[in-house]
């Protein structure tokens, strides 16, 4: 029986495990490299929003990220080519988590309850944004000049993936109950606000424009806001 003590998998000890893996990684397989990149990406995803929240987007540098996750900038550079790559990876993880949460909200509603499938994800998005302000800032805020071309890529991927959650709802609604599509996109007032009554005033407008206004319901009391 081996006396080796298994490495701790907790978040606090993860950077140490990553450093040990880097020291033992040689020309190894791409799968091992992918695993290490995924592990480091999770660490970067956890510290990047914190750096932004505490010090602003301009403080997000490879050196600051490396220091926060407990590796050297040179080690970080083996898996990220620079700040744009860090921004892309962190944003991809965050938007993926957000889309999974919103998709679960949609699927929790009855397939024919179009009002709920339109409104509940909007409520869930607002709750997520208020509870994850730093992550929201990374996805929707100004990434700074140092992020380079990552800004446009983050915005493009964010739009595509969020559309993949909401788009099918609108498509199924239109197929069941066709509604007029405006020639130009209409913009609601900001949906992310601490003033919940103002936000809720917009939700009947959303269902009225797309048809299922009669099915609109007020928020559930146990929505976890």
PDB file of C-alpha atoms in Angstrom:
ATOM      1  CA  UNK A   1       0.000   0.000   0.000  1.00  0.00           C
ATOM      2  CA  UNK A   2       1.358   3.363  -0.963  1.00  0.00           C
ATOM      3  CA  UNK A   3       1.986   5.959   1.762  1.00  0.00           C
ATOM      4  CA  UNK A   4       1.518   8.818  -0.693  1.00  0.00           C
ATOM      5  CA  UNK A   5      -0.913  11.438   0.479  1.00  0.00           C
ATOM      6  CA  UNK A   6      -3.467  12.336  -2.222  1.00  0.00           C
ATOM      7  CA  UNK A   7      -3.360  15.909  -3.407  1.00  0.00           C
ATOM      8  CA  UNK A   8      -6.082  18.100  -1.990  1.00  0.00           C
ATOM      9  CA  UNK A   9      -8.622  19.070  -4.649  1.00  0.00           C
ATOM     10  CA  UNK A  10     -10.015  22.113  -2.868  1.00  0.00           C
ATOM     11  CA  UNK A  11      -9.844  25.535  -4.519  1.00  0.00           C
ATOM     12  CA  UNK A  12      -7.333  26.818  -1.976  1.00  0.00           C
ATOM     13  CA  UNK A  13      -4.875  24.020  -2.732  1.00  0.00           C
ATOM     14  CA  UNK A  14      -5.534  23.827  -6.481  1.00  0.00           C
ATOM     15  CA  UNK A  15      -2.775  26.311  -7.463  1.00  0.00           C
ATOM     16  CA  UNK A  16      -0.218  24.115  -5.630  1.00  0.00           C
ATOM     17  CA  UNK A  17      -1.421  21.058  -7.516  1.00  0.00           C
ATOM     18  CA  UNK A  18      -1.166  22.970 -10.784  1.00  0.00           C
ATOM     19  CA  UNK A  19       2.408  24.028 -10.008  1.00  0.00           C
ATOM     20  CA  UNK A  20       3.378  20.429  -9.215  1.00  0.00           C
ATOM     21  CA  UNK A  21       1.810  19.216 -12.479  1.00  0.00           C
ATOM     22  CA  UNK A  22       3.748  21.844 -14.443  1.00  0.00           C
ATOM     23  CA  UNK A  23       7.031  20.688 -12.953  1.00  0.00           C
ATOM     24  CA  UNK A  24       6.337  17.077 -13.928  1.00  0.00           C
ATOM     25  CA  UNK A  25       4.899  17.743 -17.377  1.00  0.00           C
ATOM     26  CA  UNK A  26       7.235  17.043 -20.230  1.00  0.00           C
ATOM     27  CA  UNK A  27       6.414  16.600 -23.841  1.00  0.00           C
ATOM     28  CA  UNK A  28       3.303  14.701 -22.586  1.00  0.00           C
ATOM     29  CA  UNK A  29      -0.002  14.120 -24.286  1.00  0.00           C
ATOM     30  CA  UNK A  30      -2.327  16.846 -25.437  1.00  0.00           C
ATOM     31  CA  UNK A  31      -5.025  15.439 -23.139  1.00  0.00           C
ATOM     32  CA  UNK A  32      -2.826  16.119 -20.101  1.00  0.00           C
ATOM     33  CA  UNK A  33      -2.129  19.621 -21.337  1.00  0.00           C
ATOM     34  CA  UNK A  34      -5.843  20.170 -21.916  1.00  0.00           C
ATOM     35  CA  UNK A  35      -6.579  19.006 -18.377  1.00  0.00           C
ATOM     36  CA  UNK A  36      -3.995  21.372 -16.928  1.00  0.00           C
ATOM     37  CA  UNK A  37      -5.314  24.237 -19.016  1.00  0.00           C
ATOM     38  CA  UNK A  38      -8.860  23.507 -17.825  1.00  0.00           C
ATOM     39  CA  UNK A  39      -7.666  23.440 -14.214  1.00  0.00           C
ATOM     40  CA  UNK A  40      -5.784  26.689 -14.591  1.00  0.00           C
ATOM     41  CA  UNK A  41      -8.679  28.226 -16.522  1.00  0.00           C
ATOM     42  CA  UNK A  42     -10.929  27.529 -13.539  1.00  0.00           C
ATOM     43  CA  UNK A  43      -8.444  29.314 -11.272  1.00  0.00           C
ATOM     44  CA  UNK A  44      -8.153  32.263 -13.645  1.00  0.00           C
ATOM     45  CA  UNK A  45     -11.946  32.418 -13.948  1.00  0.00           C
ATOM     46  CA  UNK A  46     -12.208  32.679 -10.163  1.00  0.00           C
ATOM     47  CA  UNK A  47      -9.607  35.416  -9.697  1.00  0.00           C
ATOM     48  CA  UNK A  48     -10.094  37.586 -12.811  1.00  0.00           C
ATOM     49  CA  UNK A  49     -13.504  38.998 -11.780  1.00  0.00           C
ATOM     50  CA  UNK A  50     -12.160  39.632  -8.266  1.00  0.00           C
ATOM     51  CA  UNK A  51      -9.227  41.625  -9.631  1.00  0.00           C
ATOM     52  CA  UNK A  52     -11.606  43.657 -11.790  1.00  0.00           C
ATOM     53  CA  UNK A  53     -13.994  44.271  -8.894  1.00  0.00           C
ATOM     54  CA  UNK A  54     -11.261  45.397  -6.512  1.00  0.00           C
ATOM     55  CA  UNK A  55      -8.985  47.369  -8.794  1.00  0.00           C
ATOM     56  CA  UNK A  56     -10.716  47.897 -12.153  1.00  0.00           C
ATOM     57  CA  UNK A  57     -10.281  46.307 -15.564  1.00  0.00           C
ATOM     58  CA  UNK A  58      -6.913  47.964 -16.159  1.00  0.00           C
ATOM     59  CA  UNK A  59      -5.515  46.054 -13.178  1.00  0.00           C
ATOM     60  CA  UNK A  60      -6.187  42.730 -14.902  1.00  0.00           C
ATOM     61  CA  UNK A  61      -2.710  41.864 -16.179  1.00  0.00           C
ATOM     62  CA  UNK A  62      -1.010  38.496 -16.717  1.00  0.00           C
ATOM     63  CA  UNK A  63       1.338  39.270 -13.807  1.00  0.00           C
ATOM     64  CA  UNK A  64      -1.576  40.053 -11.478  1.00  0.00           C
ATOM     65  CA  UNK A  65      -3.422  36.887 -12.502  1.00  0.00           C
ATOM     66  CA  UNK A  66      -0.292  34.732 -12.102  1.00  0.00           C
ATOM     67  CA  UNK A  67       0.309  36.171  -8.643  1.00  0.00           C
ATOM     68  CA  UNK A  68      -3.320  35.556  -7.643  1.00  0.00           C
ATOM     69  CA  UNK A  69      -3.305  31.883  -8.694  1.00  0.00           C
ATOM     70  CA  UNK A  70       0.161  31.255  -7.258  1.00  0.00           C
ATOM     71  CA  UNK A  71       2.210  30.599 -10.399  1.00  0.00           C
ATOM     72  CA  UNK A  72       4.894  32.525 -12.218  1.00  0.00           C
ATOM     73  CA  UNK A  73       4.028  34.656 -15.272  1.00  0.00           C
ATOM     74  CA  UNK A  74       6.202  32.320 -17.332  1.00  0.00           C
ATOM     75  CA  UNK A  75       4.144  29.308 -16.222  1.00  0.00           C
ATOM     76  CA  UNK A  76       0.919  31.169 -16.966  1.00  0.00           C
ATOM     77  CA  UNK A  77       2.211  32.016 -20.439  1.00  0.00           C
ATOM     78  CA  UNK A  78       2.483  28.312 -21.246  1.00  0.00           C
ATOM     79  CA  UNK A  79      -1.315  28.102 -21.231  1.00  0.00           C
ATOM     80  CA  UNK A  80      -2.409  31.659 -22.047  1.00  0.00           C
ATOM     81  CA  UNK A  81      -0.810  33.739 -24.784  1.00  0.00           C
ATOM     82  CA  UNK A  82      -1.545  37.035 -23.047  1.00  0.00           C
ATOM     83  CA  UNK A  83      -4.261  39.175 -21.525  1.00  0.00           C
ATOM     84  CA  UNK A  84      -6.691  38.827 -24.479  1.00  0.00           C
ATOM     85  CA  UNK A  85      -6.523  35.051 -24.079  1.00  0.00           C
ATOM     86  CA  UNK A  86      -7.144  35.337 -20.325  1.00  0.00           C
ATOM     87  CA  UNK A  87     -10.154  37.588 -20.929  1.00  0.00           C
ATOM     88  CA  UNK A  88     -11.535  35.205 -23.565  1.00  0.00           C
ATOM     89  CA  UNK A  89     -11.141  32.123 -21.368  1.00  0.00           C
ATOM     90  CA  UNK A  90     -12.613  33.737 -18.259  1.00  0.00           C
ATOM     91  CA  UNK A  91     -15.543  35.178 -20.204  1.00  0.00           C
ATOM     92  CA  UNK A  92     -16.195  31.844 -21.945  1.00  0.00           C
ATOM     93  CA  UNK A  93     -16.426  30.046 -18.612  1.00  0.00           C
ATOM     94  CA  UNK A  94     -18.713  32.697 -17.142  1.00  0.00           C
ATOM     95  CA  UNK A  95     -21.118  32.905 -20.082  1.00  0.00           C
ATOM     96  CA  UNK A  96     -21.261  29.112 -20.208  1.00  0.00           C
ATOM     97  CA  UNK A  97     -22.266  28.980 -16.550  1.00  0.00           C
ATOM     98  CA  UNK A  98     -24.844  31.729 -17.092  1.00  0.00           C
ATOM     99  CA  UNK A  99     -26.358  29.980 -20.120  1.00  0.00           C
ATOM    100  CA  UNK A 100     -26.651  26.692 -18.258  1.00  0.00           C
ATOM    101  CA  UNK A 101     -28.474  28.458 -15.424  1.00  0.00           C
ATOM    102  CA  UNK A 102     -30.856  30.244 -17.797  1.00  0.00           C
ATOM    103  CA  UNK A 103     -31.504  27.084 -19.802  1.00  0.00           C
ATOM    104  CA  UNK A 104     -32.429  25.237 -16.608  1.00  0.00           C
ATOM    105  CA  UNK A 105     -34.890  28.029 -15.804  1.00  0.00           C
ATOM    106  CA  UNK A 106     -36.494  27.749 -19.245  1.00  0.00           C
ATOM    107  CA  UNK A 107     -36.730  23.950 -19.087  1.00  0.00           C
ATOM    108  CA  UNK A 108     -38.332  24.106 -15.646  1.00  0.00           C
ATOM    109  CA  UNK A 109     -41.415  25.748 -17.204  1.00  0.00           C
ATOM    110  CA  UNK A 110     -44.090  23.907 -19.161  1.00  0.00           C
ATOM    111  CA  UNK A 111     -43.314  23.743 -22.880  1.00  0.00           C
ATOM    112  CA  UNK A 112     -46.510  25.599 -23.808  1.00  0.00           C
ATOM    113  CA  UNK A 113     -46.212  28.256 -21.096  1.00  0.00           C
ATOM    114  CA  UNK A 114     -44.642  30.864 -23.334  1.00  0.00           C
ATOM    115  CA  UNK A 115     -45.140  33.731 -20.906  1.00  0.00           C
ATOM    116  CA  UNK A 116     -43.151  31.944 -18.198  1.00  0.00           C
ATOM    117  CA  UNK A 117     -40.485  30.833 -20.679  1.00  0.00           C
ATOM    118  CA  UNK A 118     -40.025  34.466 -21.727  1.00  0.00           C
ATOM    119  CA  UNK A 119     -40.227  36.167 -18.348  1.00  0.00           C
ATOM    120  CA  UNK A 120     -38.580  33.736 -15.925  1.00  0.00           C
ATOM    121  CA  UNK A 121     -35.183  33.756 -17.724  1.00  0.00           C
ATOM    122  CA  UNK A 122     -35.264  37.567 -17.641  1.00  0.00           C
ATOM    123  CA  UNK A 123     -35.849  37.470 -13.908  1.00  0.00           C
ATOM    124  CA  UNK A 124     -33.130  34.852 -13.485  1.00  0.00           C
ATOM    125  CA  UNK A 125     -30.696  36.951 -15.522  1.00  0.00           C
ATOM    126  CA  UNK A 126     -31.399  39.985 -13.348  1.00  0.00           C
ATOM    127  CA  UNK A 127     -30.828  37.955 -10.173  1.00  0.00           C
ATOM    128  CA  UNK A 128     -27.593  36.542 -11.598  1.00  0.00           C
ATOM    129  CA  UNK A 129     -26.316  39.994 -12.587  1.00  0.00           C
ATOM    130  CA  UNK A 130     -27.039  41.462  -9.156  1.00  0.00           C
ATOM    131  CA  UNK A 131     -25.400  38.509  -7.407  1.00  0.00           C
ATOM    132  CA  UNK A 132     -22.397  38.384  -9.785  1.00  0.00           C
ATOM    133  CA  UNK A 133     -21.608  42.024 -10.499  1.00  0.00           C
ATOM    134  CA  UNK A 134     -17.949  41.373 -11.249  1.00  0.00           C
ATOM    135  CA  UNK A 135     -18.717  38.610 -13.734  1.00  0.00           C
ATOM    136  CA  UNK A 136     -21.410  40.806 -15.287  1.00  0.00           C
ATOM    137  CA  UNK A 137     -18.836  43.570 -15.699  1.00  0.00           C
ATOM    138  CA  UNK A 138     -16.444  41.183 -17.435  1.00  0.00           C
ATOM    139  CA  UNK A 139     -19.121  40.098 -19.935  1.00  0.00           C
ATOM    140  CA  UNK A 140     -20.839  43.424 -20.570  1.00  0.00           C
ATOM    141  CA  UNK A 141     -18.371  46.102 -19.452  1.00  0.00           C
ATOM    142  CA  UNK A 142     -15.319  47.793 -20.916  1.00  0.00           C
ATOM    143  CA  UNK A 143     -12.378  45.377 -21.081  1.00  0.00           C
ATOM    144  CA  UNK A 144      -9.748  48.082 -21.481  1.00  0.00           C
ATOM    145  CA  UNK A 145      -7.284  48.702 -24.286  1.00  0.00           C
ATOM    146  CA  UNK A 146      -4.870  45.992 -23.098  1.00  0.00           C
ATOM    147  CA  UNK A 147      -7.458  43.307 -23.841  1.00  0.00           C
ATOM    148  CA  UNK A 148      -7.120  44.044 -27.539  1.00  0.00           C
ATOM    149  CA  UNK A 149      -9.306  42.064 -29.899  1.00  0.00           C
ATOM    150  CA  UNK A 150     -10.764  40.014 -27.051  1.00  0.00           C
ATOM    151  CA  UNK A 151     -13.426  42.688 -26.504  1.00  0.00           C
ATOM    152  CA  UNK A 152     -15.204  42.023 -29.784  1.00  0.00           C
ATOM    153  CA  UNK A 153     -14.802  38.276 -29.436  1.00  0.00           C
ATOM    154  CA  UNK A 154     -16.262  38.265 -25.923  1.00  0.00           C
ATOM    155  CA  UNK A 155     -19.248  40.332 -27.080  1.00  0.00           C
ATOM    156  CA  UNK A 156     -19.818  38.134 -30.128  1.00  0.00           C
ATOM    157  CA  UNK A 157     -19.674  34.863 -28.206  1.00  0.00           C
ATOM    158  CA  UNK A 158     -21.862  36.274 -25.432  1.00  0.00           C
ATOM    159  CA  UNK A 159     -24.543  37.292 -27.942  1.00  0.00           C
ATOM    160  CA  UNK A 160     -24.439  33.944 -29.782  1.00  0.00           C
ATOM    161  CA  UNK A 161     -24.647  31.802 -26.656  1.00  0.00           C
ATOM    162  CA  UNK A 162     -27.350  33.826 -24.933  1.00  0.00           C
ATOM    163  CA  UNK A 163     -29.320  33.849 -28.187  1.00  0.00           C
ATOM    164  CA  UNK A 164     -29.038  30.073 -28.156  1.00  0.00           C
ATOM    165  CA  UNK A 165     -31.011  30.081 -24.890  1.00  0.00           C
ATOM    166  CA  UNK A 166     -33.655  32.689 -25.693  1.00  0.00           C
ATOM    167  CA  UNK A 167     -33.912  32.243 -29.463  1.00  0.00           C
ATOM    168  CA  UNK A 168     -35.704  28.872 -29.426  1.00  0.00           C
ATOM    169  CA  UNK A 169     -38.317  30.267 -27.030  1.00  0.00           C
ATOM    170  CA  UNK A 170     -39.192  33.093 -29.434  1.00  0.00           C
ATOM    171  CA  UNK A 171     -39.082  30.710 -32.406  1.00  0.00           C
ATOM    172  CA  UNK A 172     -41.490  28.220 -30.803  1.00  0.00           C
ATOM    173  CA  UNK A 173     -43.785  31.029 -29.703  1.00  0.00           C
ATOM    174  CA  UNK A 174     -43.891  32.523 -33.192  1.00  0.00           C
ATOM    175  CA  UNK A 175     -44.603  29.083 -34.705  1.00  0.00           C
ATOM    176  CA  UNK A 176     -47.505  28.560 -32.298  1.00  0.00           C
ATOM    177  CA  UNK A 177     -48.818  32.123 -32.142  1.00  0.00           C
ATOM    178  CA  UNK A 178     -47.307  34.355 -34.839  1.00  0.00           C
ATOM    179  CA  UNK A 179     -46.753  37.910 -33.645  1.00  0.00           C
ATOM    180  CA  UNK A 180     -45.625  41.052 -35.510  1.00  0.00           C
ATOM    181  CA  UNK A 181     -41.863  41.498 -35.613  1.00  0.00           C
ATOM    182  CA  UNK A 182     -40.840  45.191 -35.471  1.00  0.00           C
ATOM    183  CA  UNK A 183     -38.815  46.535 -38.377  1.00  0.00           C
ATOM    184  CA  UNK A 184     -36.241  47.923 -35.955  1.00  0.00           C
ATOM    185  CA  UNK A 185     -35.143  46.394 -32.669  1.00  0.00           C
ATOM    186  CA  UNK A 186     -36.892  47.950 -29.708  1.00  0.00           C
ATOM    187  CA  UNK A 187     -34.840  48.459 -26.577  1.00  0.00           C
ATOM    188  CA  UNK A 188     -36.244  48.062 -23.109  1.00  0.00           C
ATOM    189  CA  UNK A 189     -34.994  50.218 -20.284  1.00  0.00           C
ATOM    190  CA  UNK A 190     -32.053  48.598 -18.461  1.00  0.00           C
ATOM    191  CA  UNK A 191     -33.175  45.211 -17.148  1.00  0.00           C
ATOM    192  CA  UNK A 192     -30.441  44.954 -14.533  1.00  0.00           C
ATOM    193  CA  UNK A 193     -31.445  47.228 -11.683  1.00  0.00           C
ATOM    194  CA  UNK A 194     -31.860  47.095  -7.934  1.00  0.00           C
ATOM    195  CA  UNK A 195     -35.317  48.635  -8.372  1.00  0.00           C
ATOM    196  CA  UNK A 196     -37.315  45.440  -8.815  1.00  0.00           C
ATOM    197  CA  UNK A 197     -40.744  47.137  -9.178  1.00  0.00           C
ATOM    198  CA  UNK A 198     -39.447  49.077 -12.200  1.00  0.00           C
ATOM    199  CA  UNK A 199     -38.036  45.864 -13.662  1.00  0.00           C
ATOM    200  CA  UNK A 200     -41.329  44.007 -13.173  1.00  0.00           C
ATOM    201  CA  UNK A 201     -43.226  46.777 -14.964  1.00  0.00           C
ATOM    202  CA  UNK A 202     -41.309  45.807 -18.109  1.00  0.00           C
ATOM    203  CA  UNK A 203     -42.263  42.139 -18.031  1.00  0.00           C
ATOM    204  CA  UNK A 204     -45.961  42.544 -19.002  1.00  0.00           C
ATOM    205  CA  UNK A 205     -44.757  44.745 -21.859  1.00  0.00           C
ATOM    206  CA  UNK A 206     -42.515  41.901 -23.052  1.00  0.00           C
ATOM    207  CA  UNK A 207     -45.372  39.389 -23.109  1.00  0.00           C
ATOM    208  CA  UNK A 208     -47.796  41.927 -24.619  1.00  0.00           C
ATOM    209  CA  UNK A 209     -45.479  42.559 -27.572  1.00  0.00           C
ATOM    210  CA  UNK A 210     -45.047  38.861 -28.275  1.00  0.00           C
ATOM    211  CA  UNK A 211     -48.576  37.639 -27.618  1.00  0.00           C
ATOM    212  CA  UNK A 212     -48.989  35.649 -24.383  1.00  0.00           C
ATOM    213  CA  UNK A 213     -49.902  38.638 -22.200  1.00  0.00           C
ATOM    214  CA  UNK A 214     -52.916  36.860 -20.708  1.00  0.00           C
ATOM    215  CA  UNK A 215     -50.598  34.180 -19.298  1.00  0.00           C
ATOM    216  CA  UNK A 216     -48.258  36.602 -17.548  1.00  0.00           C
ATOM    217  CA  UNK A 217     -47.778  35.932 -13.838  1.00  0.00           C
ATOM    218  CA  UNK A 218     -46.087  37.971 -11.083  1.00  0.00           C
ATOM    219  CA  UNK A 219     -42.806  36.660  -9.689  1.00  0.00           C
ATOM    220  CA  UNK A 220     -42.937  33.674  -7.374  1.00  0.00           C
ATOM    221  CA  UNK A 221     -42.406  34.476  -3.717  1.00  0.00           C
ATOM    222  CA  UNK A 222     -39.677  31.843  -3.437  1.00  0.00           C
ATOM    223  CA  UNK A 223     -37.665  33.058  -6.463  1.00  0.00           C
ATOM    224  CA  UNK A 224     -34.619  33.644  -4.260  1.00  0.00           C
ATOM    225  CA  UNK A 225     -34.090  37.303  -4.987  1.00  0.00           C
TER     226      UNK A 225
END
